C-alpha atoms as one frame of an Amber mdcrd trajectory, in Angstrom:
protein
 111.077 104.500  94.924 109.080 101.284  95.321 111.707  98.224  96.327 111.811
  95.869  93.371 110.421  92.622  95.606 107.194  95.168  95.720 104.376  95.437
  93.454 102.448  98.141  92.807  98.393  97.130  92.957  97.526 100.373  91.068
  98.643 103.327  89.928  98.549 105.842  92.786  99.334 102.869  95.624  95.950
 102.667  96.753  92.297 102.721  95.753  89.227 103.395  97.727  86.605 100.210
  97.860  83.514 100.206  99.491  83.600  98.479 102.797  81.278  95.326 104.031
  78.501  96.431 106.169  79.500  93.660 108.846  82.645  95.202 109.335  81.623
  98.888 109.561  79.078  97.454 112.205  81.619  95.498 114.164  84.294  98.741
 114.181  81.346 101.688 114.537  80.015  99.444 117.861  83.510  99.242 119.109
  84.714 102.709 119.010  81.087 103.986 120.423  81.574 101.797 123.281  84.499
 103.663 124.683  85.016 106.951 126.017  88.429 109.379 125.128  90.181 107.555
 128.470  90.136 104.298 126.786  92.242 105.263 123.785  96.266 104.704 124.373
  98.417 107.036 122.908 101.020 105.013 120.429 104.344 104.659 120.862 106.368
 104.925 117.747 110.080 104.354 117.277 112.641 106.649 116.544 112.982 107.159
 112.973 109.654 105.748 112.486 108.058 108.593 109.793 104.777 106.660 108.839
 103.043 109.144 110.482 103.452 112.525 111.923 104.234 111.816 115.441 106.904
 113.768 116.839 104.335 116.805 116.416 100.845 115.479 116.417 100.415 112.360
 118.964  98.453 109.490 117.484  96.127 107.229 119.864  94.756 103.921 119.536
  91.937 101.965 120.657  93.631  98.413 120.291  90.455  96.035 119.184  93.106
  92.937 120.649  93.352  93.860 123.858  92.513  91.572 126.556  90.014  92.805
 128.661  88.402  96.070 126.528  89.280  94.386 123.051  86.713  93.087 120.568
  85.951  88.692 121.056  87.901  86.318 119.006  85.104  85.663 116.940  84.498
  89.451 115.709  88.449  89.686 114.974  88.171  86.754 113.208  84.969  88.412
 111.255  86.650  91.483 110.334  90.454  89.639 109.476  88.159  87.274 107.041
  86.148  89.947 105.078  88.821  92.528 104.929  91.399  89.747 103.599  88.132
  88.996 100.951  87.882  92.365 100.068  91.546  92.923  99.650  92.121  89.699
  97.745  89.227  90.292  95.150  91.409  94.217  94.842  94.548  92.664  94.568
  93.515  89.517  92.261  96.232  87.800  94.811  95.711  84.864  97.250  96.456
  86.712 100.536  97.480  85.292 104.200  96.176  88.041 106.955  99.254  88.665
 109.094  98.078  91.374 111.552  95.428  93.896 112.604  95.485  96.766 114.689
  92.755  98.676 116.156  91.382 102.153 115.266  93.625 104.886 115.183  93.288
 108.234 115.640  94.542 111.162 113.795  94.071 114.718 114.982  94.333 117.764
 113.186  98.018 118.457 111.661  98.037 114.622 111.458  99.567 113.280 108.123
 100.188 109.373 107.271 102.961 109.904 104.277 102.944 107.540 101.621 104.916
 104.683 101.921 106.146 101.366 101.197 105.103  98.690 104.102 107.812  95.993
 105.291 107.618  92.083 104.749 105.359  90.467 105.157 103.116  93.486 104.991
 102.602  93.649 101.451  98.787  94.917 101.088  97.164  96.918 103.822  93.858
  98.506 104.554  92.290 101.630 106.384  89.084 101.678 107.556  87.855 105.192
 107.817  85.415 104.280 110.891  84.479 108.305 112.086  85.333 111.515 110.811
  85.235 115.303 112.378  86.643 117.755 109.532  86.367 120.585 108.348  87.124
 119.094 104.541  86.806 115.702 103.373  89.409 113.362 103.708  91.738 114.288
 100.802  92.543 110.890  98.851
């Protein structure tokens, strides 16, 4: 059950919106660039149930890193048109509070629904590359 301090934004939780081309050229450069010994496998926390993990390990290529990440000036790029994008969904003034890197999920992966924490009230995957066998099922 959704925590009453939360709002749902539609009526399944989520809705699929078309991404800006500047940000699907910033991400697709970045996770060309690097080859499978680049990506960090994730460490999770115990209890943690966002994701699959205790069966299927998920990896990440982490676009803040120091040395390999992307510059300030693309994370700043993608933070401002994603929070646009997300604002204009939401009809909600929004403050970006963090951003990851690409993740991966391999097969047997599953990210169950769920309710972020504070301050993470609106959130957004990028679905950068795909190998399946079916569509992604959303």
């Amino acid at each position: 059950r959704q925590p009453s301090y939360m709002k749902n934004f539609t009526y399944a939780g989520y809705a699929m919106v078309e991404t800006p081309r500047v940000v699907m050229d910033i991400l697709t450069s970045f996770f060309e660039k690097y080859s499978d010994d680049d990506w960090k496998a994730e460490d999770w926390e115990a209890g943690d149930t966002y994701v699959n993990h205790w069966e299927v390990e998920t990896q990440l290529l982490d676009i803040g890193h120091p040395e390999k990440g992307l510059s300030s000036e693309k994370q700043q790029t993608l933070l401002r048109e994603l929070q646009n994008v997300l604002t204009r969904w939401s009809g909600v003034e929004l403050m970006a509070t963090s951003m990851y890197g690409i993740r991966s999920y391999l097969g047997g992966s599953t990210l169950a629904p769920h309710v972020d924490r504070l301050p993470l009230v609106i959130s957004a995957i990028v679905n950068v590359a795909q190998d399946v066998y079916q569509p992604w099922p959303l």
